[in-house]
PDB file of N, CA and C in Angstrom:
ATOM      1  N   MET A   1      75.152 141.263  38.242  1.00  0.00           N
ATOM      2  CA  MET A   1      75.682 140.175  39.034  1.00  0.00           C
ATOM      3  C   MET A   1      76.745 140.670  40.020  1.00  0.00           C
ATOM      4  N   ARG A   2      77.536 141.640  39.557  1.00  0.00           N
ATOM      5  CA  ARG A   2      78.565 142.192  40.440  1.00  0.00           C
ATOM      6  C   ARG A   2      77.953 142.874  41.655  1.00  0.00           C
ATOM      7  N   LYS A   3      76.843 143.581  41.421  1.00  0.00           N
ATOM      8  CA  LYS A   3      76.205 144.287  42.529  1.00  0.00           C
ATOM      9  C   LYS A   3      75.660 143.315  43.562  1.00  0.00           C
ATOM     10  N   VAL A   4      75.127 142.192  43.106  1.00  0.00           N
ATOM     11  CA  VAL A   4      74.596 141.191  44.028  1.00  0.00           C
ATOM     12  C   VAL A   4      75.723 140.622  44.885  1.00  0.00           C
ATOM     13  N   ILE A   5      76.846 140.284  44.253  1.00  0.00           N
ATOM     14  CA  ILE A   5      77.991 139.747  44.990  1.00  0.00           C
ATOM     15  C   ILE A   5      78.534 140.788  45.967  1.00  0.00           C
ATOM     16  N   LEU A   6      78.600 142.049  45.529  1.00  0.00           N
ATOM     17  CA  LEU A   6      79.088 143.116  46.396  1.00  0.00           C
ATOM     18  C   LEU A   6      78.171 143.310  47.599  1.00  0.00           C
ATOM     19  N   VAL A   7      76.863 143.292  47.381  1.00  0.00           N
ATOM     20  CA  VAL A   7      75.902 143.470  48.465  1.00  0.00           C
ATOM     21  C   VAL A   7      75.985 142.295  49.443  1.00  0.00           C
ATOM     22  N   LEU A   8      76.060 141.064  48.928  1.00  0.00           N
ATOM     23  CA  LEU A   8      76.171 139.895  49.802  1.00  0.00           C
ATOM     24  C   LEU A   8      77.478 139.905  50.600  1.00  0.00           C
ATOM     25  N   SER A   9      78.557 140.313  49.958  1.00  0.00           N
ATOM     26  CA  SER A   9      79.844 140.408  50.673  1.00  0.00           C
ATOM     27  C   SER A   9      79.796 141.455  51.774  1.00  0.00           C
ATOM     28  N   ALA A  10      79.197 142.585  51.472  1.00  0.00           N
ATOM     29  CA  ALA A  10      79.080 143.648  52.468  1.00  0.00           C
ATOM     30  C   ALA A  10      78.196 143.209  53.632  1.00  0.00           C
ATOM     31  N   ALA A  11      77.107 142.517  53.328  1.00  0.00           N
ATOM     32  CA  ALA A  11      76.216 142.043  54.389  1.00  0.00           C
ATOM     33  C   ALA A  11      76.922 141.017  55.275  1.00  0.00           C
ATOM     34  N   ALA A  12      77.690 140.130  54.662  1.00  0.00           N
ATOM     35  CA  ALA A  12      78.435 139.134  55.447  1.00  0.00           C
ATOM     36  C   ALA A  12      79.489 139.808  56.322  1.00  0.00           C
ATOM     37  N   ALA A  13      80.159 140.811  55.795  1.00  0.00           N
ATOM     38  CA  ALA A  13      81.185 141.515  56.571  1.00  0.00           C
ATOM     39  C   ALA A  13      80.555 142.261  57.741  1.00  0.00           C
ATOM     40  N   ILE A  14      79.448 142.929  57.500  1.00  0.00           N
ATOM     41  CA  ILE A  14      78.773 143.669  58.574  1.00  0.00           C
ATOM     42  C   ILE A  14      78.238 142.698  59.627  1.00  0.00           C
ATOM     43  N   GLY A  15      77.711 141.559  59.186  1.00  0.00           N
ATOM     44  CA  GLY A  15      77.192 140.567  60.123  1.00  0.00           C
ATOM     45  C   GLY A  15      78.270 139.930  60.972  1.00  0.00           C
ATOM     46  N   SER A  16      79.490 139.856  60.457  1.00  0.00           N
ATOM     47  CA  SER A  16      80.565 139.230  61.225  1.00  0.00           C
ATOM     48  C   SER A  16      81.119 140.139  62.322  1.00  0.00           C
ATOM     49  N   PHE A  17      80.817 141.433  62.280  1.00  0.00           N
ATOM     50  CA  PHE A  17      81.312 142.341  63.314  1.00  0.00           C
ATOM     51  C   PHE A  17      80.702 142.054  64.680  1.00  0.00           C
ATOM     52  N   GLY A  18      79.482 141.572  64.712  1.00  0.00           N
ATOM     53  CA  GLY A  18      78.805 141.326  65.978  1.00  0.00           C
ATOM     54  C   GLY A  18      79.095 139.969  66.589  1.00  0.00           C
ATOM     55  N   THR A  19      79.831 139.132  65.898  1.00  0.00           N
ATOM     56  CA  THR A  19      80.092 137.780  66.414  1.00  0.00           C
ATOM     57  C   THR A  19      81.373 137.759  67.242  1.00  0.00           C
ATOM     58  N   THR A  20      81.415 136.847  68.184  1.00  0.00           N
ATOM     59  CA  THR A  20      82.613 136.638  68.986  1.00  0.00           C
ATOM     60  C   THR A  20      82.986 135.166  68.899  1.00  0.00           C
ATOM     61  N   PRO A  21      84.262 134.841  69.015  1.00  0.00           N
ATOM     62  CA  PRO A  21      84.658 133.439  68.948  1.00  0.00           C
ATOM     63  C   PRO A  21      84.122 132.663  70.149  1.00  0.00           C
ATOM     64  N   ALA A  22      83.843 131.409  69.937  1.00  0.00           N
ATOM     65  CA  ALA A  22      83.336 130.559  71.015  1.00  0.00           C
ATOM     66  C   ALA A  22      84.418 130.341  72.061  1.00  0.00           C
ATOM     67  N   ALA A  23      84.029 130.393  73.310  1.00  0.00           N
ATOM     68  CA  ALA A  23      84.980 130.153  74.391  1.00  0.00           C
ATOM     69  C   ALA A  23      85.219 128.660  74.536  1.00  0.00           C
ATOM     70  N   ALA A  24      86.395 128.302  74.936  1.00  0.00           N
ATOM     71  CA  ALA A  24      86.727 126.896  75.155  1.00  0.00           C
ATOM     72  C   ALA A  24      86.104 126.460  76.475  1.00  0.00           C
ATOM     73  N   VAL A  25      85.070 125.650  76.398  1.00  0.00           N
ATOM     74  CA  VAL A  25      84.334 125.241  77.595  1.00  0.00           C
ATOM     75  C   VAL A  25      85.190 124.363  78.481  1.00  0.00           C
ATOM     76  N   GLY A  26      86.023 123.514  77.897  1.00  0.00           N
ATOM     77  CA  GLY A  26      86.795 122.558  78.663  1.00  0.00           C
ATOM     78  C   GLY A  26      87.844 123.159  79.566  1.00  0.00           C
ATOM     79  N   THR A  27      88.171 124.424  79.398  1.00  0.00           N
ATOM     80  CA  THR A  27      89.212 125.023  80.226  1.00  0.00           C
ATOM     81  C   THR A  27      88.670 125.592  81.527  1.00  0.00           C
ATOM     82  N   ARG A  28      87.344 125.596  81.708  1.00  0.00           N
ATOM     83  CA  ARG A  28      86.759 126.212  82.896  1.00  0.00           C
ATOM     84  C   ARG A  28      86.557 125.242  84.048  1.00  0.00           C
ATOM     85  N   TYR A  29      86.697 123.953  83.823  1.00  0.00           N
ATOM     86  CA  TYR A  29      86.424 122.963  84.866  1.00  0.00           C
ATOM     87  C   TYR A  29      87.646 122.083  85.096  1.00  0.00           C
ATOM     88  N   PRO A  30      87.931 121.722  86.351  1.00  0.00           N
ATOM     89  CA  PRO A  30      89.179 121.033  86.665  1.00  0.00           C
ATOM     90  C   PRO A  30      89.205 119.528  86.393  1.00  0.00           C
ATOM     91  N   PHE A  31      88.058 118.873  86.124  1.00  0.00           N
ATOM     92  CA  PHE A  31      88.072 117.423  85.933  1.00  0.00           C
ATOM     93  C   PHE A  31      87.339 117.017  84.665  1.00  0.00           C
ATOM     94  N   CYS A  32      87.872 115.973  84.016  1.00  0.00           N
ATOM     95  CA  CYS A  32      87.303 115.426  82.793  1.00  0.00           C
ATOM     96  C   CYS A  32      86.963 113.956  83.013  1.00  0.00           C
ATOM     97  N   ILE A  33      85.991 113.477  82.260  1.00  0.00           N
ATOM     98  CA  ILE A  33      85.618 112.075  82.305  1.00  0.00           C
ATOM     99  C   ILE A  33      86.047 111.449  80.982  1.00  0.00           C
ATOM    100  N   GLN A  34      86.614 110.247  81.051  1.00  0.00           N
ATOM    101  CA  GLN A  34      87.086 109.566  79.852  1.00  0.00           C
ATOM    102  C   GLN A  34      86.658 108.111  79.884  1.00  0.00           C
ATOM    103  N   GLY A  35      86.692 107.486  78.739  1.00  0.00           N
ATOM    104  CA  GLY A  35      86.357 106.077  78.627  1.00  0.00           C
ATOM    105  C   GLY A  35      85.763 105.777  77.271  1.00  0.00           C
ATOM    106  N   ASN A  36      85.104 104.624  77.169  1.00  0.00           N
ATOM    107  CA  ASN A  36      84.530 104.204  75.890  1.00  0.00           C
ATOM    108  C   ASN A  36      83.439 105.146  75.409  1.00  0.00           C
ATOM    109  N   GLU A  37      82.619 105.643  76.313  1.00  0.00           N
ATOM    110  CA  GLU A  37      81.512 106.514  75.929  1.00  0.00           C
ATOM    111  C   GLU A  37      81.947 107.964  75.719  1.00  0.00           C
ATOM    112  N   GLN A  38      83.028 108.376  76.343  1.00  0.00           N
ATOM    113  CA  GLN A  38      83.505 109.755  76.281  1.00  0.00           C
ATOM    114  C   GLN A  38      84.972 109.753  75.845  1.00  0.00           C
ATOM    115  N   PRO A  39      85.272 109.619  74.552  1.00  0.00           N
ATOM    116  CA  PRO A  39      86.675 109.572  74.124  1.00  0.00           C
ATOM    117  C   PRO A  39      87.354 110.935  74.221  1.00  0.00           C
ATOM    118  N   GLY A  40      88.628 110.915  74.475  1.00  0.00           N
ATOM    119  CA  GLY A  40      89.403 112.154  74.535  1.00  0.00           C
ATOM    120  C   GLY A  40      88.954 113.058  75.664  1.00  0.00           C
ATOM    121  N   LEU A  41      89.151 114.342  75.495  1.00  0.00           N
ATOM    122  CA  LEU A  41      88.741 115.330  76.497  1.00  0.00           C
ATOM    123  C   LEU A  41      87.414 115.954  76.077  1.00  0.00           C
ATOM    124  N   SER A  42      86.440 115.121  75.760  1.00  0.00           N
ATOM    125  CA  SER A  42      85.179 115.625  75.249  1.00  0.00           C
ATOM    126  C   SER A  42      84.211 116.061  76.339  1.00  0.00           C
ATOM    127  N   ASN A  43      84.434 115.650  77.595  1.00  0.00           N
ATOM    128  CA  ASN A  43      83.504 116.028  78.654  1.00  0.00           C
ATOM    129  C   ASN A  43      84.286 116.511  79.876  1.00  0.00           C
ATOM    130  N   CYS A  44      84.689 117.749  79.847  1.00  0.00           N
ATOM    131  CA  CYS A  44      85.428 118.360  80.963  1.00  0.00           C
ATOM    132  C   CYS A  44      84.515 119.379  81.631  1.00  0.00           C
ATOM    133  N   THR A  45      83.470 118.892  82.298  1.00  0.00           N
ATOM    134  CA  THR A  45      82.467 119.793  82.869  1.00  0.00           C
ATOM    135  C   THR A  45      82.222 119.525  84.345  1.00  0.00           C
ATOM    136  N   PHE A  46      83.232 119.052  85.064  1.00  0.00           N
ATOM    137  CA  PHE A  46      83.037 118.683  86.465  1.00  0.00           C
ATOM    138  C   PHE A  46      83.842 119.601  87.371  1.00  0.00           C
ATOM    139  N   THR A  47      83.180 120.105  88.405  1.00  0.00           N
ATOM    140  CA  THR A  47      83.831 121.027  89.323  1.00  0.00           C
ATOM    141  C   THR A  47      84.577 120.315  90.443  1.00  0.00           C
ATOM    142  N   SER A  48      84.288 119.033  90.692  1.00  0.00           N
ATOM    143  CA  SER A  48      85.000 118.290  91.731  1.00  0.00           C
ATOM    144  C   SER A  48      85.233 116.863  91.261  1.00  0.00           C
ATOM    145  N   TYR A  49      86.220 116.228  91.856  1.00  0.00           N
ATOM    146  CA  TYR A  49      86.531 114.843  91.522  1.00  0.00           C
ATOM    147  C   TYR A  49      85.374 113.936  91.930  1.00  0.00           C
ATOM    148  N   GLU A  50      84.752 114.229  93.055  1.00  0.00           N
ATOM    149  CA  GLU A  50      83.628 113.418  93.526  1.00  0.00           C
ATOM    150  C   GLU A  50      82.455 113.488  92.551  1.00  0.00           C
ATOM    151  N   GLN A  51      82.185 114.656  92.024  1.00  0.00           N
ATOM    152  CA  GLN A  51      81.113 114.819  91.050  1.00  0.00           C
ATOM    153  C   GLN A  51      81.403 113.992  89.798  1.00  0.00           C
ATOM    154  N   CYS A  52      82.643 114.010  89.361  1.00  0.00           N
ATOM    155  CA  CYS A  52      83.038 113.233  88.192  1.00  0.00           C
ATOM    156  C   CYS A  52      82.909 111.732  88.473  1.00  0.00           C
ATOM    157  N   GLN A  53      83.359 111.303  89.646  1.00  0.00           N
ATOM    158  CA  GLN A  53      83.273 109.884  90.013  1.00  0.00           C
ATOM    159  C   GLN A  53      81.816 109.416  90.086  1.00  0.00           C
ATOM    160  N   ALA A  54      80.938 110.249  90.592  1.00  0.00           N
ATOM    161  CA  ALA A  54      79.528 109.881  90.679  1.00  0.00           C
ATOM    162  C   ALA A  54      78.933 109.671  89.286  1.00  0.00           C
ATOM    163  N   THR A  55      79.348 110.484  88.332  1.00  0.00           N
ATOM    164  CA  THR A  55      78.864 110.329  86.969  1.00  0.00           C
ATOM    165  C   THR A  55      79.455 109.085  86.311  1.00  0.00           C
ATOM    166  N   ALA A  56      80.699 108.772  86.644  1.00  0.00           N
ATOM    167  CA  ALA A  56      81.380 107.638  86.026  1.00  0.00           C
ATOM    168  C   ALA A  56      81.018 106.299  86.653  1.00  0.00           C
ATOM    169  N   SER A  57      80.426 106.284  87.831  1.00  0.00           N
ATOM    170  CA  SER A  57      80.187 105.022  88.537  1.00  0.00           C
ATOM    171  C   SER A  57      79.225 104.125  87.769  1.00  0.00           C
ATOM    172  N   GLY A  58      79.555 102.842  87.729  1.00  0.00           N
ATOM    173  CA  GLY A  58      78.725 101.866  87.057  1.00  0.00           C
ATOM    174  C   GLY A  58      78.922 101.806  85.557  1.00  0.00           C
ATOM    175  N   ARG A  59      79.819 102.603  85.014  1.00  0.00           N
ATOM    176  CA  ARG A  59      80.105 102.620  83.584  1.00  0.00           C
ATOM    177  C   ARG A  59      81.601 102.437  83.396  1.00  0.00           C
ATOM    178  N   PHE A  60      82.024 102.163  82.196  1.00  0.00           N
ATOM    179  CA  PHE A  60      83.454 102.015  81.916  1.00  0.00           C
ATOM    180  C   PHE A  60      84.077 103.388  81.653  1.00  0.00           C
ATOM    181  N   LEU A  61      84.011 104.246  82.671  1.00  0.00           N
ATOM    182  CA  LEU A  61      84.530 105.599  82.591  1.00  0.00           C
ATOM    183  C   LEU A  61      85.414 105.876  83.793  1.00  0.00           C
ATOM    184  N   TYR A  62      86.322 106.819  83.649  1.00  0.00           N
ATOM    185  CA  TYR A  62      87.184 107.228  84.752  1.00  0.00           C
ATOM    186  C   TYR A  62      87.432 108.727  84.659  1.00  0.00           C
ATOM    187  N   CYS A  63      87.884 109.296  85.756  1.00  0.00           N
ATOM    188  CA  CYS A  63      88.095 110.744  85.834  1.00  0.00           C
ATOM    189  C   CYS A  63      89.581 111.075  85.827  1.00  0.00           C
ATOM    190  N   ILE A  64      89.922 112.165  85.162  1.00  0.00           N
ATOM    191  CA  ILE A  64      91.301 112.650  85.126  1.00  0.00           C
ATOM    192  C   ILE A  64      91.294 114.156  85.361  1.00  0.00           C
ATOM    193  N   PRO A  65      92.412 114.711  85.842  1.00  0.00           N
ATOM    194  CA  PRO A  65      92.510 116.175  85.938  1.00  0.00           C
ATOM    195  C   PRO A  65      92.544 116.780  84.531  1.00  0.00           C
ATOM    196  N   ASN A  66      91.924 117.901  84.363  1.00  0.00           N
ATOM    197  CA  ASN A  66      91.896 118.588  83.077  1.00  0.00           C
ATOM    198  C   ASN A  66      93.258 119.227  82.821  1.00  0.00           C
ATOM    199  N   PRO A  67      93.992 118.786  81.784  1.00  0.00           N
ATOM    200  CA  PRO A  67      95.319 119.366  81.536  1.00  0.00           C
ATOM    201  C   PRO A  67      95.268 120.810  81.059  1.00  0.00           C
ATOM    202  N   PHE A  68      94.111 121.282  80.626  1.00  0.00           N
ATOM    203  CA  PHE A  68      93.982 122.648  80.124  1.00  0.00           C
ATOM    204  C   PHE A  68      93.240 123.561  81.085  1.00  0.00           C
ATOM    205  N   TYR A  69      93.030 123.105  82.309  1.00  0.00           N
ATOM    206  CA  TYR A  69      92.293 123.911  83.285  1.00  0.00           C
ATOM    207  C   TYR A  69      93.077 125.168  83.603  1.00  0.00           C
ATOM    208  N   ALA A  70      92.425 126.310  83.460  1.00  0.00           N
ATOM    209  CA  ALA A  70      93.097 127.595  83.641  1.00  0.00           C
ATOM    210  C   ALA A  70      93.021 128.098  85.078  1.00  0.00           C
ATOM    211  N   GLY A  71      92.346 127.406  85.955  1.00  0.00           N
ATOM    212  CA  GLY A  71      92.224 127.857  87.332  1.00  0.00           C
ATOM    213  C   GLY A  71      91.308 129.052  87.436  1.00  0.00           C
ATOM    214  N   ASN A  72      91.568 129.897  88.405  1.00  0.00           N
ATOM    215  CA  ASN A  72      90.720 131.072  88.596  1.00  0.00           C
ATOM    216  C   ASN A  72      91.180 132.259  87.761  1.00  0.00           C
ATOM    217  N   GLY A  73      92.143 132.048  86.887  1.00  0.00           N
ATOM    218  CA  GLY A  73      92.577 133.109  85.986  1.00  0.00           C
ATOM    219  C   GLY A  73      93.717 133.944  86.523  1.00  0.00           C
ATOM    220  N   ASN A  74      94.211 133.665  87.739  1.00  0.00           N
ATOM    221  CA  ASN A  74      95.291 134.463  88.303  1.00  0.00           C
ATOM    222  C   ASN A  74      96.664 133.968  87.886  1.00  0.00           C
ATOM    223  N   GLY A  75      96.769 132.702  87.487  1.00  0.00           N
ATOM    224  CA  GLY A  75      98.065 132.133  87.138  1.00  0.00           C
ATOM    225  C   GLY A  75      98.248 132.043  85.637  1.00  0.00           C
ATOM    226  N   ARG A  76      99.300 131.350  85.251  1.00  0.00           N
ATOM    227  CA  ARG A  76      99.567 131.141  83.841  1.00  0.00           C
ATOM    228  C   ARG A  76      98.623 130.078  83.298  1.00  0.00           C
ATOM    229  N   ARG A  77      98.340 130.134  82.035  1.00  0.00           N
ATOM    230  CA  ARG A  77      97.482 129.140  81.389  1.00  0.00           C
ATOM    231  C   ARG A  77      98.276 127.856  81.173  1.00  0.00           C
ATOM    232  N   ALA A  78      97.567 126.739  81.186  1.00  0.00           N
ATOM    233  CA  ALA A  78      98.192 125.452  80.942  1.00  0.00           C
ATOM    234  C   ALA A  78      98.665 125.388  79.490  1.00  0.00           C
ATOM    235  N   SER A  79      99.813 124.791  79.283  1.00  0.00           N
ATOM    236  CA  SER A  79     100.364 124.677  77.947  1.00  0.00           C
ATOM    237  C   SER A  79     101.135 123.377  77.834  1.00  0.00           C
ATOM    238  N   ARG A  80     101.145 122.823  76.659  1.00  0.00           N
ATOM    239  CA  ARG A  80     101.910 121.599  76.439  1.00  0.00           C
ATOM    240  C   ARG A  80     103.362 121.916  76.102  1.00  0.00           C
ATOM    241  N   ARG A  81     103.628 123.145  75.763  1.00  0.00           N
ATOM    242  CA  ARG A  81     104.995 123.518  75.411  1.00  0.00           C
ATOM    243  C   ARG A  81     105.825 123.766  76.656  1.00  0.00           C
ATOM    244  N   PRO A  82     107.085 123.351  76.633  1.00  0.00           N
ATOM    245  CA  PRO A  82     107.947 123.683  77.767  1.00  0.00           C
ATOM    246  C   PRO A  82     108.268 125.176  77.736  1.00  0.00           C
ATOM    247  N   PRO A  83     108.643 125.735  78.874  1.00  0.00           N
ATOM    248  CA  PRO A  83     108.989 127.160  78.869  1.00  0.00           C
ATOM    249  C   PRO A  83     110.225 127.400  78.012  1.00  0.00           C
ATOM    250  N   PRO A  84     110.341 128.582  77.431  1.00  0.00           N
ATOM    251  CA  PRO A  84     111.506 128.853  76.589  1.00  0.00           C
ATOM    252  C   PRO A  84     112.776 128.900  77.427  1.00  0.00           C
ATOM    253  N   PRO A  85     113.914 128.570  76.808  1.00  0.00           N
ATOM    254  CA  PRO A  85     115.174 128.619  77.551  1.00  0.00           C
ATOM    255  C   PRO A  85     115.516 130.068  77.903  1.00  0.00           C
ATOM    256  N   PRO A  86     116.295 130.253  78.958  1.00  0.00           N
ATOM    257  CA  PRO A  86     116.685 131.628  79.309  1.00  0.00           C
ATOM    258  C   PRO A  86     117.549 132.220  78.210  1.00  0.00           C
ATOM    259  N   PRO A  87     117.469 133.522  78.029  1.00  0.00           N
ATOM    260  CA  PRO A  87     118.295 134.146  76.979  1.00  0.00           C
ATOM    261  C   PRO A  87     119.773 134.008  77.299  1.00  0.00           C
ATOM    262  N   SER A  88     120.535 133.725  76.274  1.00  0.00           N
ATOM    263  CA  SER A  88     121.977 133.573  76.468  1.00  0.00           C
ATOM    264  C   SER A  88     122.690 134.798  75.920  1.00  0.00           C
ATOM    265  N   GLU A  89     123.893 134.967  76.371  1.00  0.00           N
ATOM    266  CA  GLU A  89     124.716 136.071  75.889  1.00  0.00           C
ATOM    267  C   GLU A  89     125.141 135.773  74.453  1.00  0.00           C
ATOM    268  N   ILE A  90     124.946 136.714  73.569  1.00  0.00           N
ATOM    269  CA  ILE A  90     125.403 136.550  72.195  1.00  0.00           C
ATOM    270  C   ILE A  90     126.788 137.176  72.125  1.00  0.00           C
ATOM    271  N   PRO A  91     127.795 136.352  71.813  1.00  0.00           N
ATOM    272  CA  PRO A  91     129.154 136.913  71.788  1.00  0.00           C
ATOM    273  C   PRO A  91     129.295 137.908  70.635  1.00  0.00           C
ATOM    274  N   PHE A  92     130.042 138.935  70.889  1.00  0.00           N
ATOM    275  CA  PHE A  92     130.300 139.944  69.879  1.00  0.00           C
ATOM    276  C   PHE A  92     131.581 139.583  69.162  1.00  0.00           C
ATOM    277  N   PHE A  93     131.496 139.438  67.847  1.00  0.00           N
ATOM    278  CA  PHE A  93     132.680 139.109  67.042  1.00  0.00           C
ATOM    279  C   PHE A  93     133.115 140.347  66.289  1.00  0.00           C
ATOM    280  N   GLU A  94     134.366 140.680  66.462  1.00  0.00           N
ATOM    281  CA  GLU A  94     134.906 141.818  65.727  1.00  0.00           C
ATOM    282  C   GLU A  94     135.381 141.338  64.362  1.00  0.00           C
ATOM    283  N   PRO A  95     135.192 142.169  63.363  1.00  0.00           N
ATOM    284  CA  PRO A  95     135.674 141.760  62.035  1.00  0.00           C
ATOM    285  C   PRO A  95     137.187 141.664  62.007  1.00  0.00           C
ATOM    286  N   PHE A  96     137.667 140.858  61.090  1.00  0.00           N
ATOM    287  CA  PHE A  96     139.123 140.695  60.958  1.00  0.00           C
ATOM    288  C   PHE A  96     139.733 141.969  60.388  1.00  0.00           C
ATOM    289  N   ASN A  97     140.799 142.405  60.982  1.00  0.00           N
ATOM    290  CA  ASN A  97     141.507 143.595  60.498  1.00  0.00           C
ATOM    291  C   ASN A  97     142.781 143.144  59.840  1.00  0.00           C
ATOM    292  N   ASP A  98     142.884 143.353  58.558  1.00  0.00           N
ATOM    293  CA  ASP A  98     144.117 142.980  57.846  1.00  0.00           C
ATOM    294  C   ASP A  98     144.958 144.166  57.535  1.00  0.00           C
TER     295      ASP A  98
END
């Protein structure tokens, strides 16, 4: 039984070397469609606002800019976190001399 478990574990480990994590599809397109049929950011596959509006027309849907759109990759990635504060000077305290 141990050999079977060892062989299956080894096969799973070897098989996982060839896999890559799935890319976030929603970060590649600048516009998302939202509404009753498309809750949340589930459909961010539009390259232009006009394309998104054409898909949304006649339905209870609307278009918004994708908050996670990374652009052409030259700038910083979108993040919900504010930038960190600038580093401050840490005062040096000398020990008390008695």
